[in-house]
Amino acid sequence: MSKPVIALVGRPNVGKSTLFNRLTRSRDAIVADYPGLTRDRQYGTGRLGNSPYIVVDTGGLSGEIEGVDPLMADQVRAALEEADAVLFLVDGRQGIVPADEVIANYIRQFDKPVYVLVNKAEGCDHSMVASDFFQLGLGEPLAISSAHGDNVAVAIEHVLSALPAKQDEEEFELDEHPGVRVAVIGRPNVGKSTLINRMIGEERVVAFDMPGTTRDSIFVPFERNGKPYTLIDTAGVRRRKNIKEKIEKFSIIKAMEAMADSHVVILLIDGSEGLTDQDLTLLGLAIESGRGLVIAVNKWDNLSSDQKEWVKNELSFRLQFADYAKQHLISALHGTGVGDLFKTIDAVHLAAFKRVSTSDLNRVLEQAVLDHQPPLIGGRRVKLRYAHLGGLNPPRVIVHGTQVDKLPAAYTKYLVNVFRKAFKWVGTPVTVEYKVAANPFEGRKSKPPSRLSGRQEKSEMKAKLKKKKKPTKRRS
């Protein structure tokens, strides 16, 4: 990377995510007065003047050895190993605590430049607040306020000035989410994070046998066979009545935003539980987002023959409204069928952005009308005159004609299926919109009828003819 990487480390609820959002000038990290909110490492880019940098937000280190905390510590370790500098955040209002000393000793093992930032120092004497943290032995602490921005620019300037200049001086913008963006959605504990780790081949996000482990949307860029992808791990979406924690409502919003930011959505279903009403709700949200869709049934290896047959019947019967989406039977834990997902992802992405010419669209539309005439509306036949492409991802076809706004939904579905088959728009929603042809005589004032008698009209016509005749001159 041509940009320096800065890792944010500290105890839970010391303000790391707030500082991350300020440094990246974004709201990518969820922020709330709630300890242990960030669990995976989150990447973002920032700039101070002409100096760009990459910031890595990490989960809080609590020192506990049970539950999800050791897995979170693995994420912190990965962030420290790839960082060029470390910002160690402590809470200035609480003062130094034993956990801060434990974290300081842990950070020293990585031999990276460390800067102690005493956060939440707004309204306080900065020198007094920072004085307690000299005993950490990591240099002079700097009092800041990540919420209000006090001394944040000073801290980053100090960090960047101490880092060696990068060899590549060519300035360019790093694509934060390169290639095909794939959002993985599903209910809690269906194996989304496990699938992400299996697809990229490393423990990139926290996978734990406990619902709600992922709370933020994590963007994971990687390459496969030379092609860039970005996988988006989202928070599990529960039924609304089961959402009790306020912070979980924020996670659901981030999951919905992730679908809007993606090119392809993978709906992951737990095969051991079958297709639930919440799965259908999520499927409806994915279709409404207009993104390409892939349905993956996880934990397939653990099912008996009778269970597999029952799940297949459920899918074929209850997913008829999404029959364009290809279904995969996989095991994220063991890797069964995961490799085939990439073939479908590539095909769906290609279809979602495939352009077709207006002439080809009209040729298909003409043949569709010949095969199946539009219905009569009010005794008049609906006329479909011509069509053109109105947008991509999803493909949007605009059809012009007379009375097209009165076409029934069944005929629209017929046209969608015709276009999908003709242009191989697989795995992506196809939208058909109508434009009623304007009446060329609308708005014109009609000429009032003549009230002259027949004899008067004849005399006026003779007078007009005489005026048109030119007099001839006789030669002497």
PDB file of N, CA and C in Angstrom, residues 39-40 86 95 99 106 124 162 189-190 204 233 244 247 253 292 304 382 410 464 473:
ATOM      1  N   ARG A  39     -16.327  -5.269  16.907  1.00  0.00           N
ATOM      2  CA  ARG A  39     -15.765  -6.604  17.106  1.00  0.00           C
ATOM      3  C   ARG A  39     -14.829  -7.015  15.981  1.00  0.00           C
ATOM      4  N   ASP A  40     -15.057  -6.565  14.765  1.00  0.00           N
ATOM      5  CA  ASP A  40     -14.165  -6.833  13.657  1.00  0.00           C
ATOM      6  C   ASP A  40     -13.338  -5.581  13.385  1.00  0.00           C
ATOM      7  N   VAL A  86       0.547   3.044  15.702  1.00  0.00           N
ATOM      8  CA  VAL A  86      -0.551   2.637  16.575  1.00  0.00           C
ATOM      9  C   VAL A  86      -0.978   3.835  17.414  1.00  0.00           C
ATOM     10  N   GLY A  95      -9.134   7.871  34.090  1.00  0.00           N
ATOM     11  CA  GLY A  95      -7.761   7.738  34.531  1.00  0.00           C
ATOM     12  C   GLY A  95      -7.184   6.384  34.156  1.00  0.00           C
ATOM     13  N   ALA A  99      -6.129  -2.491  33.113  1.00  0.00           N
ATOM     14  CA  ALA A  99      -6.247  -3.008  31.741  1.00  0.00           C
ATOM     15  C   ALA A  99      -5.403  -2.186  30.772  1.00  0.00           C
ATOM     16  N   TYR A 106       1.184  -5.428  25.844  1.00  0.00           N
ATOM     17  CA  TYR A 106       0.867  -6.235  24.652  1.00  0.00           C
ATOM     18  C   TYR A 106       1.314  -5.517  23.380  1.00  0.00           C
ATOM     19  N   CYS A 124     -11.418  19.912  30.175  1.00  0.00           N
ATOM     20  CA  CYS A 124     -10.493  19.600  31.265  1.00  0.00           C
ATOM     21  C   CYS A 124      -9.135  20.252  30.987  1.00  0.00           C
ATOM     22  N   ALA A 162       6.326  11.617  11.435  1.00  0.00           N
ATOM     23  CA  ALA A 162       7.352  10.697  11.938  1.00  0.00           C
ATOM     24  C   ALA A 162       7.507   9.455  11.071  1.00  0.00           C
ATOM     25  N   ASN A 189     -26.688 -15.886  13.116  1.00  0.00           N
ATOM     26  CA  ASN A 189     -26.137 -17.224  13.354  1.00  0.00           C
ATOM     27  C   ASN A 189     -26.452 -18.226  12.243  1.00  0.00           C
ATOM     28  N   VAL A 190     -26.591 -17.747  10.996  1.00  0.00           N
ATOM     29  CA  VAL A 190     -26.771 -18.680   9.883  1.00  0.00           C
ATOM     30  C   VAL A 190     -25.438 -19.010   9.216  1.00  0.00           C
ATOM     31  N   ARG A 204     -10.889 -13.628   8.513  1.00  0.00           N
ATOM     32  CA  ARG A 204     -10.926 -12.170   8.361  1.00  0.00           C
ATOM     33  C   ARG A 204     -11.923 -11.503   9.298  1.00  0.00           C
ATOM     34  N   ASP A 233     -19.729  -8.280   4.969  1.00  0.00           N
ATOM     35  CA  ASP A 233     -20.331  -9.075   6.039  1.00  0.00           C
ATOM     36  C   ASP A 233     -21.277  -8.169   6.817  1.00  0.00           C
ATOM     37  N   LYS A 244     -34.501  -5.779  20.743  1.00  0.00           N
ATOM     38  CA  LYS A 244     -34.668  -5.115  22.027  1.00  0.00           C
ATOM     39  C   LYS A 244     -33.576  -4.082  22.259  1.00  0.00           C
ATOM     40  N   ILE A 247     -28.840  -0.626  19.982  1.00  0.00           N
ATOM     41  CA  ILE A 247     -27.692  -0.717  19.095  1.00  0.00           C
ATOM     42  C   ILE A 247     -27.929  -1.708  17.975  1.00  0.00           C
ATOM     43  N   ILE A 253     -29.860  -1.167  10.137  1.00  0.00           N
ATOM     44  CA  ILE A 253     -29.762  -0.077   9.158  1.00  0.00           C
ATOM     45  C   ILE A 253     -28.499  -0.239   8.325  1.00  0.00           C
ATOM     46  N   GLY A 292     -28.522  -7.865  -7.926  1.00  0.00           N
ATOM     47  CA  GLY A 292     -28.498  -9.262  -8.300  1.00  0.00           C
ATOM     48  C   GLY A 292     -28.604 -10.146  -7.068  1.00  0.00           C
ATOM     49  N   SER A 304     -30.150 -34.740   6.984  1.00  0.00           N
ATOM     50  CA  SER A 304     -30.444 -36.101   6.532  1.00  0.00           C
ATOM     51  C   SER A 304     -31.111 -36.053   5.158  1.00  0.00           C
ATOM     52  N   VAL A 382     -54.230  -2.406 -26.884  1.00  0.00           N
ATOM     53  CA  VAL A 382     -53.043  -1.693 -26.412  1.00  0.00           C
ATOM     54  C   VAL A 382     -51.932  -1.857 -27.450  1.00  0.00           C
ATOM     55  N   ALA A 410     -49.985  -9.242 -15.282  1.00  0.00           N
ATOM     56  CA  ALA A 410     -49.626 -10.520 -15.897  1.00  0.00           C
ATOM     57  C   ALA A 410     -48.882 -10.314 -17.210  1.00  0.00           C
ATOM     58  N   LYS A 464     -61.917  34.715 -54.091  1.00  0.00           N
ATOM     59  CA  LYS A 464     -60.552  34.277 -53.826  1.00  0.00           C
ATOM     60  C   LYS A 464     -59.857  33.818 -55.105  1.00  0.00           C
ATOM     61  N   LYS A 473     -51.184  41.190 -70.049  1.00  0.00           N
ATOM     62  CA  LYS A 473     -51.023  42.412 -70.856  1.00  0.00           C
ATOM     63  C   LYS A 473     -51.031  42.052 -72.341  1.00  0.00           C
TER      64      LYS A 473
END
